[in-house]
Amino acid sequence: MAQVVIRNLNKKFDEVHAVKDVNLQINDKEFMVFVGPSGCGKTTTLRMVAGLESITSGEVLINDTVVNELPPMDRDIAMVFQNYALYPHMSVYDNMAFGLKMRKFDKAEIAQRVQEAADILDIGPLLKRKPRQLSGGQRQRVALGRAIVRHPQVFLFDEPLSNLDAKLRVQMRVELKKLHNRLGTTAIYVTHDQVEAMTLGDRVVVMKDGLVQQVGAPLELYNRPANRFVAGFIGSPAMNFLPVTLADTDGSLWAVGPEFRVKPPAAMAGRLRGHTGKAVLLGIRPEDLRVTNGADPADHTFEATVEVTEQLGSEILLDLTAGPAPMVASVEPTVTAKVGDRLRLAFNPDRLHVFDSQTEASI
Amino acid sequence: MIEGAAWRRWVFFYIPLTLFVFVLLFPFYWMLITTFRPDGELYQPWNSPRYQPFWTSNPTLDHIKYLFAETLFSAWLWNTMFIATISTAISLFCGVLAGYALSRLNFPFAGSLGTGIFVTYLVPQTLLFIPLADIIRNFKLGDTPWSLVLTYPTFLIPFCTWLMMGYFKSVPKELEECARIDGASRLQAMLYIIIPVAVPGILSAGIFAFTLSWNEFIYALVFLSSPEQKTVPVGVTSELIRGDVFFWGPLMAAALLGSIPVAMVYSFFVEHYVAGLTGSVKG
Ligand SMILES: Nc1ncnc2c1ncn2[C@@H]1O[C@H](COP(=O)(O)OP(=O)(O)OP(=O)(O)O)[C@@H](O)[C@H]1O
Ligand SMILES: [Mg+2]
């Protein structure tokens, strides 16, 4: 039973305001992921929760207790660092046992807990080795093991997978998920990889420049991004943004681009009315675009020229231009498009996003 | 390695290396050969037909025997060892703690304090011995080993502090943070994690400090007066050079024997020591 609450949290390093007014509630057993571009303040926030960084203003609560002034050792947390931070002079066993020894557990209990963690992580045969005799993936497991032997209230992870190669990263990602399902410990996980965020998180916090942009379940962020930044950050390849003007023609609302004109679905029109005559950004994900089969209503199609084709096997990525606007479409592998072809593309009207050009907030 | 034609390897590698090794090792060779050369051969004029400067056909232990029988050399050796060991231990202890504090505890002015400490190391001993002599006299420590045990740290502590500061900075701070999360206090994290990891750095600081105090001359010359209290460098030069007479054989024998302990310390720790100089701890 552990919940973490962050209230109006701020962090200033001399000049840099690294974390700005962050408010969050991380529920018991939840796997919360912080994601955002480099330098957005994810690590700093995590380190304030850990007690490794002083808090400029605001509060961190673990289980309803304000822990601002509590040293890291008294917060009952465990942290996995990006560079693993294994103690180089200690064997794997001693690395995992260190936290328990510091807390004066008796020998038998320590041995039993280390063995248990080693079994979960499959590192039993490595217990006598020194960290330098381990591969990257093995070190990663030892770092995890060191965190789980303590049965802490909260796990903190700072980009724990970023030093692994792509394949191992995917494998460890699955294992982390399994581990969390098994232990059910509240976890905060920092990453700049949106795929990791989407696959691991029960909920995801998207940050930028020290500000929380949106908090929500992965699909919520994907389906209903709060602003242009979140829309562009979540999803790969990234969402296409087309600058258009909203115009009222013949009683219905049209989004008018330089060389195309599409009609937002009726469900949206109500919200968009207020912006008639203004410039807005139309957002459409590559996977919501397809080559028209002729049956699509003309209102939801437009023409574009193929610039580059990227064969991925399961799909084809088409880099296109519709007038001056560049965009990417992810289409069926059966499409035979060549560079220079003009295609008629249809979009899924229910998956259209519109953002205010000024505030970049979703409309 | 040097790539390309064989002549390149000769010109850029073997020849410079040979010259270098020759220049560095020749004085030691000279010391060695003089130690074992009988007096009769030593004082041959250079144009004598029996003059052979680079070799001796009648090696002798006379000079070494003379050193131990006729001079206080064994006392000097013991004094030097005693003083160097204790002052190194004091300096290492203080240097490790100060280096840790300056590199890890972010207190105000830590940076300028570090620079300040380095500056004190730059004050020449040839100036510092004057006020120090006054202090030594006031505490009535003159002519005792303690005068040196207590004054050597004035240059050894800044030296060790500076070296350890650099080394601690190369130890990833996550190690310590992780230990603190694991339940260690700041002191425990330092004792169980940071210091063991910094052993190569501590060893190289120790070796340097030991060598510096072993070879120190000015303070030893000024603060010690009776022959039985002297250290090797001072004893040798004051007792084996009388007026303008140089007792070359015993002088060289003393120099040779005097450098053996240092050489032993170096070779014993050489692996750690090189690791300490090249720094960098891999997590
Ligand atoms: N000790 C520090 N002193 C001064 N500025 C710092 C310090 N630590 C971080 N910052 C600044 O705070 C901001 C946030 O840094 P933070 O490390 O939290 O970013 P991050 O989101 O973890 O980025 P990354 O993905 O690159 O790890 C950055 O602008 C950084 O330059
Ligand atoms: Mg970071």
XYZ file of C-alpha atoms and ligand atoms in Angstrom:
678
model
C 0.000 0.000 0.000
C 1.833 3.086 -1.178
C 0.735 6.163 -2.954
C 2.837 9.114 -3.968
C 1.411 12.599 -4.207
C 3.270 15.526 -5.706
C 1.910 18.989 -4.935
C 2.961 22.217 -6.672
C 6.472 20.862 -6.975
C 9.125 23.285 -8.208
C 12.845 23.004 -8.695
C 15.185 25.829 -9.573
C 18.879 25.382 -10.262
C 20.407 28.859 -10.086
C 19.229 29.997 -13.519
C 17.218 27.029 -14.742
C 13.644 26.496 -13.611
C 13.773 22.752 -14.210
C 10.428 21.647 -12.745
C 7.420 23.950 -12.746
C 4.406 23.450 -10.536
C 3.991 19.734 -11.007
C 0.885 18.170 -9.487
C 0.430 14.427 -9.624
C -1.136 11.591 -7.776
C 0.392 8.151 -8.238
C -1.920 5.493 -6.891
C -1.075 2.329 -5.049
C 0.264 -0.421 -7.360
C 0.284 1.973 -10.273
C 3.068 2.008 -12.884
C 3.495 5.676 -13.708
C 5.780 6.690 -16.556
C 7.324 10.146 -17.017
C 8.134 10.798 -20.636
C 9.401 13.845 -22.461
C 12.281 15.169 -24.506
C 15.784 15.560 -23.071
C 16.083 18.228 -20.403
C 12.369 18.464 -19.615
C 12.841 17.773 -15.903
C 11.865 14.108 -15.608
C 15.005 13.049 -13.791
C 14.881 16.071 -11.537
C 11.303 15.267 -10.510
C 12.218 11.658 -9.828
C 15.245 12.659 -7.801
C 13.105 14.953 -5.681
C 10.790 12.034 -4.948
C 13.866 9.974 -4.040
C 15.232 12.693 -1.785
C 18.436 13.098 -3.777
C 17.594 16.639 -4.839
C 16.354 19.361 -2.541
C 12.868 20.728 -3.211
C 12.640 24.430 -4.056
C 8.948 24.614 -3.242
C 5.984 22.285 -3.050
C 5.523 18.947 -1.390
C 6.135 15.277 -1.991
C 3.970 12.890 0.009
C 4.459 9.166 0.325
C 1.488 7.518 2.006
C 0.075 10.855 3.118
C 3.286 11.834 4.898
C 5.223 14.844 3.680
C 8.727 13.550 2.996
C 10.368 16.802 1.854
C 12.900 16.723 4.679
C 13.255 12.954 4.988
C 16.655 11.563 3.903
C 16.515 8.984 1.077
C 17.159 6.065 3.427
C 13.985 6.757 5.407
C 11.645 6.989 2.425
C 11.485 3.239 1.832
C 12.070 3.518 -1.884
C 14.427 1.763 -4.281
C 15.926 3.328 -7.348
C 17.430 1.866 -10.520
C 19.846 4.216 -12.228
C 20.565 4.616 -15.895
C 24.185 3.521 -15.458
C 23.063 0.833 -12.956
C 25.442 2.191 -10.278
C 26.436 -1.298 -9.176
C 29.063 -1.204 -6.445
C 32.114 -2.250 -8.480
C 34.069 -3.740 -5.580
C 31.267 -6.027 -4.390
C 30.027 -9.317 -5.746
C 26.535 -9.522 -7.180
C 25.370 -11.115 -3.948
C 26.833 -8.319 -1.839
C 25.413 -5.704 -4.168
C 21.948 -7.093 -3.605
C 22.512 -7.677 0.108
C 23.941 -4.238 0.851
C 20.611 -2.523 1.436
C 19.470 -5.312 3.728
C 22.734 -5.300 5.674
C 22.440 -1.573 6.167
C 18.986 -2.164 7.567
C 20.302 -4.824 9.937
C 18.415 -7.813 8.591
C 19.748 -11.101 9.906
C 21.932 -13.255 7.678
C 19.398 -15.986 6.979
C 16.731 -13.518 5.958
C 19.195 -11.711 3.672
C 20.278 -14.957 2.022
C 16.702 -15.999 1.497
C 15.621 -12.674 0.004
C 18.623 -12.454 -2.314
C 17.984 -15.998 -3.490
C 14.335 -15.198 -4.103
C 15.197 -12.108 -6.163
C 17.892 -14.012 -8.033
C 15.340 -16.677 -8.950
C 12.827 -14.128 -10.187
C 15.454 -12.418 -12.339
C 17.280 -15.575 -13.359
C 20.676 -14.427 -12.086
C 21.308 -17.277 -9.623
C 24.544 -18.408 -11.324
C 25.988 -14.884 -11.291
C 25.847 -14.229 -7.567
C 29.591 -14.659 -7.005
C 30.709 -12.476 -9.894
C 31.821 -8.874 -9.797
C 29.845 -6.313 -11.829
C 32.652 -5.880 -14.368
C 32.332 -9.572 -15.275
C 28.711 -9.120 -16.366
C 27.144 -8.142 -19.673
C 24.956 -5.057 -19.930
C 21.751 -7.057 -19.668
C 23.021 -8.961 -16.650
C 24.048 -5.766 -14.899
C 20.584 -4.449 -15.553
C 19.082 -7.475 -13.854
C 21.383 -7.141 -10.871
C 20.368 -3.499 -10.520
C 16.736 -4.595 -10.583
C 17.485 -7.345 -8.099
C 19.100 -4.882 -5.746
C 15.908 -2.849 -5.875
C 13.470 -5.706 -5.344
C 15.202 -7.500 -2.438
C 14.309 -4.619 -0.190
C 10.548 -4.934 -0.847
C 10.298 -1.155 -0.927
C 7.086 0.854 -1.050
C 7.984 2.559 -4.318
C 10.300 1.715 -7.205
C 11.954 4.580 -9.035
C 13.498 3.915 -12.436
C 15.577 6.464 -14.323
C 15.889 5.327 -17.934
C 16.997 1.869 -16.835
C 16.902 0.398 -20.323
C 18.611 3.124 -22.299
C 22.069 1.527 -22.137
C 20.868 -1.750 -23.644
C 20.786 -2.634 -27.321
C 17.440 -2.456 -29.090
C 16.603 -6.127 -28.895
C 17.500 -6.530 -25.241
C 15.548 -3.393 -24.459
C 12.369 -4.892 -25.859
C 12.977 -8.105 -23.924
C 13.701 -6.315 -20.637
C 10.655 -4.129 -21.178
C 8.454 -7.199 -21.169
C 10.233 -8.540 -18.104
C 9.770 -5.290 -16.245
C 6.086 -5.415 -17.005
C 5.889 -8.997 -15.757
C 7.837 -8.081 -12.656
C 5.450 -5.270 -11.897
C 2.429 -7.505 -12.421
C 3.952 -9.994 -10.031
C 5.097 -7.656 -7.271
C 2.469 -4.954 -7.639
C 4.772 -2.315 -6.173
C 4.015 1.302 -7.008
C 6.535 2.425 -9.611
C 7.661 5.651 -11.221
C 9.550 5.154 -14.436
C 11.390 7.835 -16.382
C 12.107 7.447 -20.074
C 12.377 9.557 -23.176
C 11.208 6.694 -25.353
C 7.501 7.013 -26.033
C 7.205 3.340 -26.993
C 8.498 2.344 -23.559
C 6.096 4.803 -21.995
C 3.105 3.463 -23.910
C 3.873 -0.203 -23.328
C 4.854 -0.022 -19.660
C 2.720 2.670 -18.139
C -0.630 2.278 -16.472
C -0.626 6.023 -16.819
C 1.832 8.301 -18.559
C 2.897 11.845 -17.694
C 4.116 13.838 -20.664
C 6.463 16.673 -19.694
C 8.053 19.495 -21.609
C 10.242 22.316 -20.306
C 9.465 21.399 -16.706
C 5.703 21.546 -17.233
C 3.304 18.613 -17.198
C 1.542 18.597 -20.551
C -0.889 15.779 -19.967
C -1.458 12.855 -17.640
C -3.428 9.842 -18.748
C -3.584 6.230 -19.744
C -1.501 5.469 -22.844
C -4.498 5.158 -25.150
C -6.033 8.309 -23.775
C -2.872 10.211 -24.723
C -2.900 8.597 -28.125
C -6.571 9.173 -28.826
C -7.147 12.492 -27.129
C -3.884 14.432 -26.900
C -4.362 17.629 -24.938
C -2.136 19.704 -27.166
C 0.033 19.668 -30.207
C 3.150 18.672 -28.281
C 1.599 15.534 -26.814
C 0.042 14.683 -30.175
C 3.414 14.914 -31.886
C 5.333 13.154 -29.126
C 3.125 10.111 -28.680
C 2.877 7.771 -31.638
C 5.411 6.719 -34.220
C 5.745 7.890 -36.908
C 4.649 11.226 -35.513
C 1.311 12.854 -36.250
C 1.069 15.065 -39.359
C 0.201 18.686 -38.786
C -1.369 20.715 -41.576
C -1.949 24.439 -41.209
C -5.475 25.188 -42.435
C -8.118 27.866 -42.102
C -11.617 27.109 -40.913
C -14.197 28.502 -43.321
C -17.964 28.435 -43.309
C -19.130 27.597 -46.814
C -22.781 26.802 -47.687
C -23.633 26.393 -44.004
C -21.049 23.721 -43.292
C -17.552 24.047 -41.838
C -14.523 23.310 -44.030
C -10.849 23.101 -43.218
C -9.182 24.813 -46.132
C -5.531 24.141 -46.899
C -3.382 25.583 -49.668
C -4.321 22.916 -52.197
C -6.988 20.868 -50.533
C -10.204 21.192 -48.639
C -11.644 18.682 -46.177
C -14.711 18.594 -44.062
C -14.368 17.872 -40.345
C -16.981 15.383 -39.089
C -20.216 16.752 -37.757
C -19.371 15.667 -34.212
C -16.454 18.052 -34.250
C -18.059 20.921 -36.074
C -19.779 22.194 -32.925
C -16.482 22.683 -31.111
C -14.847 24.218 -34.152
C -17.554 26.812 -34.850
C -15.978 29.250 -32.459
C -12.791 29.268 -34.522
C -14.403 29.995 -37.871
C -12.220 32.194 -40.019
C -9.133 31.444 -37.942
C -5.973 29.529 -38.745
C -5.772 26.173 -36.964
C -3.613 23.053 -37.162
C -5.135 19.886 -38.479
C -3.600 16.765 -36.983
C -3.862 13.360 -38.561
C -1.832 10.291 -37.692
C -0.018 8.427 -40.481
C -1.910 5.251 -39.595
C -5.246 7.040 -40.062
C -4.441 7.842 -43.672
C -4.984 5.374 -46.491
C -5.137 5.310 -50.249
C -8.772 5.779 -51.188
C -10.641 2.885 -52.702
C -13.125 5.181 -54.392
C -15.887 4.567 -51.905
C -14.818 7.355 -49.530
C -16.854 10.538 -49.626
C -14.922 13.282 -51.403
C -15.099 15.462 -48.293
C -12.623 13.214 -46.549
C -10.059 12.817 -49.287
C -7.343 14.934 -50.806
C -4.546 14.596 -53.327
C -0.884 14.253 -52.502
C 2.389 13.565 -54.307
C 4.694 10.719 -53.241
C 8.202 11.929 -52.382
C 9.775 8.893 -50.720
C 8.573 5.377 -50.030
C 9.840 3.361 -47.072
C 9.155 -0.366 -47.113
C 8.833 -1.765 -43.619
C 7.400 -5.129 -44.637
C 4.250 -4.982 -42.564
C 3.436 -1.532 -43.925
C 4.727 1.115 -46.271
C 5.537 4.607 -45.093
C 4.858 7.181 -47.759
C 6.393 10.612 -47.424
C 4.016 12.877 -49.307
C 3.308 16.502 -49.975
C -0.198 17.879 -50.200
C 0.503 21.242 -51.736
C 3.345 22.619 -49.609
C 2.462 20.542 -46.548
C 4.673 17.487 -45.928
C 3.100 14.432 -44.355
C 3.639 10.754 -43.746
C 1.094 8.047 -44.425
C 1.356 4.483 -43.264
C -0.406 2.344 -45.849
C -1.048 -1.329 -46.646
C 1.966 -3.217 -48.006
C -0.090 -4.049 -51.093
C -0.108 -0.442 -52.290
C 2.150 0.040 -55.281
C 3.174 3.651 -55.217
C 6.205 5.111 -56.923
C 8.004 8.336 -56.286
C 6.221 11.129 -58.105
C 2.838 9.404 -58.196
C -0.181 11.449 -57.319
C -2.442 9.576 -54.939
C -5.826 10.327 -53.541
C -5.684 9.802 -49.787
C -8.609 9.296 -47.480
C -8.525 9.925 -43.747
C -10.586 8.544 -40.973
C -12.764 11.526 -40.001
C -13.258 10.266 -36.439
C -9.538 10.433 -35.880
C -9.015 13.982 -36.950
C -7.439 16.343 -34.397
C -7.568 20.096 -34.460
C -5.269 22.388 -32.524
C -5.342 26.115 -31.950
C -2.404 27.685 -33.847
C -1.673 30.125 -31.049
C -2.056 28.128 -27.848
C -1.486 24.746 -29.527
C -4.201 23.325 -27.267
C -6.557 20.746 -28.654
C -9.909 22.112 -29.788
C 51.323 1.514 -32.444
C 53.090 3.277 -35.265
C 51.781 2.078 -38.605
C 53.533 1.854 -41.946
C 57.065 1.132 -43.081
C 59.672 -0.350 -40.768
C 61.838 2.756 -40.859
C 58.923 4.767 -39.420
C 58.746 2.485 -36.449
C 62.482 2.933 -35.917
C 62.469 6.685 -36.283
C 59.331 7.375 -34.290
C 59.420 4.595 -31.757
C 62.566 2.578 -31.094
C 65.189 5.310 -31.387
C 63.359 7.890 -29.235
C 62.500 5.158 -26.747
C 66.097 4.015 -26.495
C 67.347 7.563 -25.999
C 64.740 8.154 -23.374
C 65.487 4.974 -21.475
C 69.206 5.696 -21.653
C 68.853 9.221 -20.295
C 66.569 8.058 -17.504
C 68.503 4.999 -16.434
C 72.088 6.108 -16.850
C 72.309 7.961 -13.506
C 71.085 4.818 -11.752
C 73.647 2.742 -13.554
C 76.337 5.187 -12.551
C 75.163 5.023 -8.940
C 75.219 1.233 -9.034
C 78.661 0.946 -10.567
C 80.163 3.505 -8.196
C 78.719 1.702 -5.193
C 80.625 -1.463 -6.014
C 83.821 0.102 -7.330
C 86.867 -0.003 -5.054
C 88.400 3.333 -4.082
C 91.561 2.569 -5.994
C 89.622 2.450 -9.232
C 87.352 5.373 -8.332
C 90.163 7.881 -8.058
C 91.984 6.985 -11.296
C 92.674 10.055 -13.409
C 90.751 9.958 -16.676
C 93.906 9.695 -18.793
C 95.329 6.770 -16.872
C 95.674 3.585 -18.966
C 93.656 1.636 -16.370
C 90.765 4.103 -16.497
C 87.538 2.230 -17.234
C 84.565 4.356 -16.154
C 81.712 2.089 -17.182
C 82.781 -1.172 -15.682
C 84.608 -2.606 -12.719
C 86.482 -5.867 -12.578
C 86.932 -5.866 -8.779
C 83.499 -5.308 -7.276
C 83.575 -4.686 -3.544
C 81.122 -4.243 -0.671
C 83.510 -1.938 1.188
C 81.413 1.181 0.713
C 78.279 -0.470 2.028
C 80.153 -1.889 4.988
C 81.634 1.535 5.674
C 78.165 3.044 5.538
C 76.786 0.774 8.220
C 79.904 0.532 10.373
C 81.334 4.042 10.292
C 78.248 6.213 9.814
C 74.779 6.375 11.333
C 73.204 5.266 8.080
C 70.940 2.659 9.683
C 69.606 5.295 12.090
C 68.969 7.646 9.168
C 67.118 4.934 7.305
C 64.965 4.225 10.323
C 64.286 7.959 10.906
C 63.318 8.524 7.320
C 61.064 5.500 7.292
C 59.398 6.525 10.547
C 58.835 10.121 9.500
C 57.690 9.304 5.986
C 55.247 6.642 7.154
C 53.590 8.696 9.859
C 53.395 11.932 7.886
C 52.003 10.028 4.892
C 49.381 8.396 7.100
C 48.325 11.738 8.608
C 48.216 13.417 5.207
C 46.285 10.610 3.565
C 43.715 10.597 6.326
C 43.166 14.346 6.115
C 43.491 14.441 2.333
C 40.882 11.747 1.772
C 38.365 13.415 4.068
C 39.004 16.895 2.708
C 39.003 15.699 -0.899
C 35.704 13.945 -0.333
C 34.145 16.981 1.279
C 35.347 19.362 -1.399
C 34.209 17.196 -4.277
C 30.922 15.868 -2.881
C 29.388 18.125 -0.258
C 28.062 21.105 -2.133
C 28.749 23.677 0.537
C 29.214 27.341 -0.380
C 32.684 28.268 -1.638
C 33.729 24.627 -2.014
C 35.255 25.482 -5.383
C 37.291 28.447 -4.204
C 38.363 26.570 -1.087
C 39.701 23.790 -3.321
C 41.687 26.309 -5.340
C 42.892 27.919 -2.119
C 44.232 24.624 -0.868
C 46.042 24.079 -4.126
C 47.617 27.524 -3.861
C 49.056 26.676 -0.436
C 50.788 23.745 -2.103
C 52.455 26.189 -4.474
C 54.057 28.273 -1.701
C 57.734 27.312 -1.920
C 59.176 25.446 1.023
C 62.250 27.637 0.813
C 60.022 30.470 2.095
C 57.840 28.490 4.436
C 60.645 26.988 6.484
C 61.404 30.335 8.129
C 58.073 30.806 9.966
C 57.862 27.055 10.506
C 61.271 27.078 12.205
C 59.914 29.633 14.628
C 56.918 27.455 15.429
C 59.068 24.375 15.858
C 61.270 26.252 18.288
C 58.310 27.547 20.282
C 56.948 24.037 20.658
C 60.419 22.776 21.504
C 60.264 20.160 18.799
C 63.609 21.009 17.200
C 65.906 18.069 16.543
C 63.138 15.484 17.024
C 61.416 13.442 14.308
C 58.144 15.125 15.308
C 59.323 18.405 13.855
C 59.161 16.737 10.446
C 56.174 14.488 11.103
C 54.187 17.649 11.809
C 55.605 19.923 9.115
C 55.558 17.524 6.161
C 51.765 17.481 6.155
C 51.811 21.214 5.398
C 52.634 20.350 1.821
C 51.426 16.732 1.780
C 47.838 17.462 2.835
C 47.173 19.986 0.050
C 48.760 17.568 -2.373
C 46.683 14.570 -1.219
C 43.526 16.665 -0.997
C 43.923 17.894 -4.527
C 44.651 14.443 -5.895
C 41.769 12.819 -4.015
C 39.394 15.588 -5.000
C 40.055 14.824 -8.639
C 39.687 11.123 -8.028
C 36.436 11.385 -6.108
C 35.024 13.509 -8.904
C 35.620 10.622 -11.298
C 33.583 8.229 -9.113
C 29.986 8.347 -10.393
C 27.822 10.083 -7.832
C 25.049 7.572 -8.461
C 27.066 4.994 -6.515
C 26.790 7.056 -3.404
C 23.198 8.053 -4.060
C 22.277 4.440 -4.520
C 23.957 3.562 -1.227
C 22.057 6.344 0.488
C 18.774 5.023 -0.866
C 19.850 1.544 0.188
C 19.906 2.797 3.752
C 23.450 3.997 4.337
C 24.125 7.285 6.078
C 26.509 9.707 4.411
C 29.372 8.367 6.523
C 28.506 4.733 5.839
C 28.206 5.418 2.113
C 31.657 6.946 2.223
C 33.176 4.111 4.237
C 31.578 1.143 2.496
C 31.264 2.410 -1.061
C 33.265 5.479 -1.981
C 36.528 4.743 -0.177
C 36.796 1.112 -1.372
C 36.113 2.303 -4.897
C 38.718 5.041 -4.523
C 41.470 2.682 -3.320
C 43.585 3.136 -6.478
C 43.437 6.905 -6.020
C 44.275 6.636 -2.333
C 47.231 4.370 -3.115
C 48.665 6.728 -5.691
C 48.242 9.687 -3.348
C 49.953 7.633 -0.645
C 52.854 6.627 -2.859
C 53.426 10.183 -3.975
C 53.205 11.509 -0.450
C 55.594 8.831 0.784
C 58.111 9.635 -1.945
C 57.853 13.365 -1.322
C 58.534 12.984 2.383
C 61.252 10.375 1.798
C 63.134 12.783 -0.443
C 62.389 15.995 1.437
C 65.517 18.011 2.127
C 65.076 21.575 3.323
C 62.921 21.041 6.410
C 65.023 18.062 7.419
C 68.182 20.127 7.014
C 66.830 23.029 9.037
C 64.925 21.299 11.818
C 67.346 18.463 12.608
C 70.851 19.053 13.854
C 72.309 16.058 15.686
C 73.685 13.373 13.358
C 71.651 10.527 14.895
C 68.358 12.349 14.214
C 68.950 12.988 10.528
C 67.120 11.559 7.547
C 68.864 9.815 4.665
C 69.066 12.757 2.218
C 70.403 15.137 4.850
C 72.582 12.633 6.671
C 74.250 11.509 3.503
C 75.051 14.961 2.220
C 76.157 16.376 5.554
C 78.188 13.436 6.831
C 79.657 12.065 3.607
C 80.713 15.355 2.130
C 83.279 16.912 4.403
C 84.397 20.277 3.203
C 85.211 19.700 -0.407
C 85.936 16.008 -0.006
C 83.281 13.784 -1.517
C 83.202 10.191 -0.324
C 81.850 9.023 -3.632
C 81.666 5.341 -2.866
C 79.619 5.569 0.361
C 77.629 8.473 -1.081
C 76.473 6.387 -4.003
C 75.936 3.342 -1.820
C 73.719 5.442 0.451
C 71.802 6.834 -2.491
C 71.275 3.330 -3.852
C 70.121 1.871 -0.545
C 68.025 4.939 0.108
C 66.087 4.534 -3.089
C 65.348 0.860 -2.557
C 62.390 1.325 -0.142
C 60.749 3.814 -2.492
C 61.318 1.544 -5.456
C 59.802 -1.316 -3.480
C 56.720 0.695 -2.567
C 56.278 1.676 -6.197
C 56.639 -1.798 -7.632
C 54.383 -3.272 -4.986
C 51.487 -0.986 -5.811
C 52.297 -0.288 -9.434
C 49.142 -1.822 -10.865
C 46.785 0.079 -8.598
C 48.877 3.139 -8.939
C 48.619 3.244 -12.708
C 44.870 2.664 -12.450
C 44.745 5.570 -9.998
C 46.557 7.923 -12.318
C 44.408 7.084 -15.300
C 41.357 7.510 -13.073
C 37.869 6.494 -14.113
C 35.799 3.938 -12.292
C 33.479 1.839 -14.338
C 30.176 1.147 -12.634
N 22.583 19.836 -10.984
C 22.059 20.671 -11.889
N 22.469 21.964 -11.938
C 21.941 22.824 -12.833
N 21.007 22.502 -13.745
C 20.564 21.235 -13.771
C 21.068 20.258 -12.842
N 20.445 19.084 -13.096
C 19.594 19.325 -14.115
N 19.653 20.617 -14.513
C 18.848 21.239 -15.572
O 17.506 20.972 -15.307
C 16.801 20.654 -16.485
C 16.102 19.306 -16.343
O 17.072 18.294 -16.229
P 16.693 16.766 -16.079
O 17.967 16.041 -15.808
O 15.608 16.616 -15.084
O 16.180 16.418 -17.519
P 15.617 15.022 -18.056
O 14.196 15.250 -18.393
O 15.920 13.938 -17.118
O 16.437 14.873 -19.400
P 17.146 13.562 -20.011
O 16.118 12.846 -20.802
O 18.200 14.156 -20.895
O 17.714 12.767 -18.881
C 17.813 20.695 -17.608
O 17.678 21.932 -18.270
C 19.134 20.616 -16.915
O 20.098 21.345 -17.628
Mg 17.236 12.229 -17.158
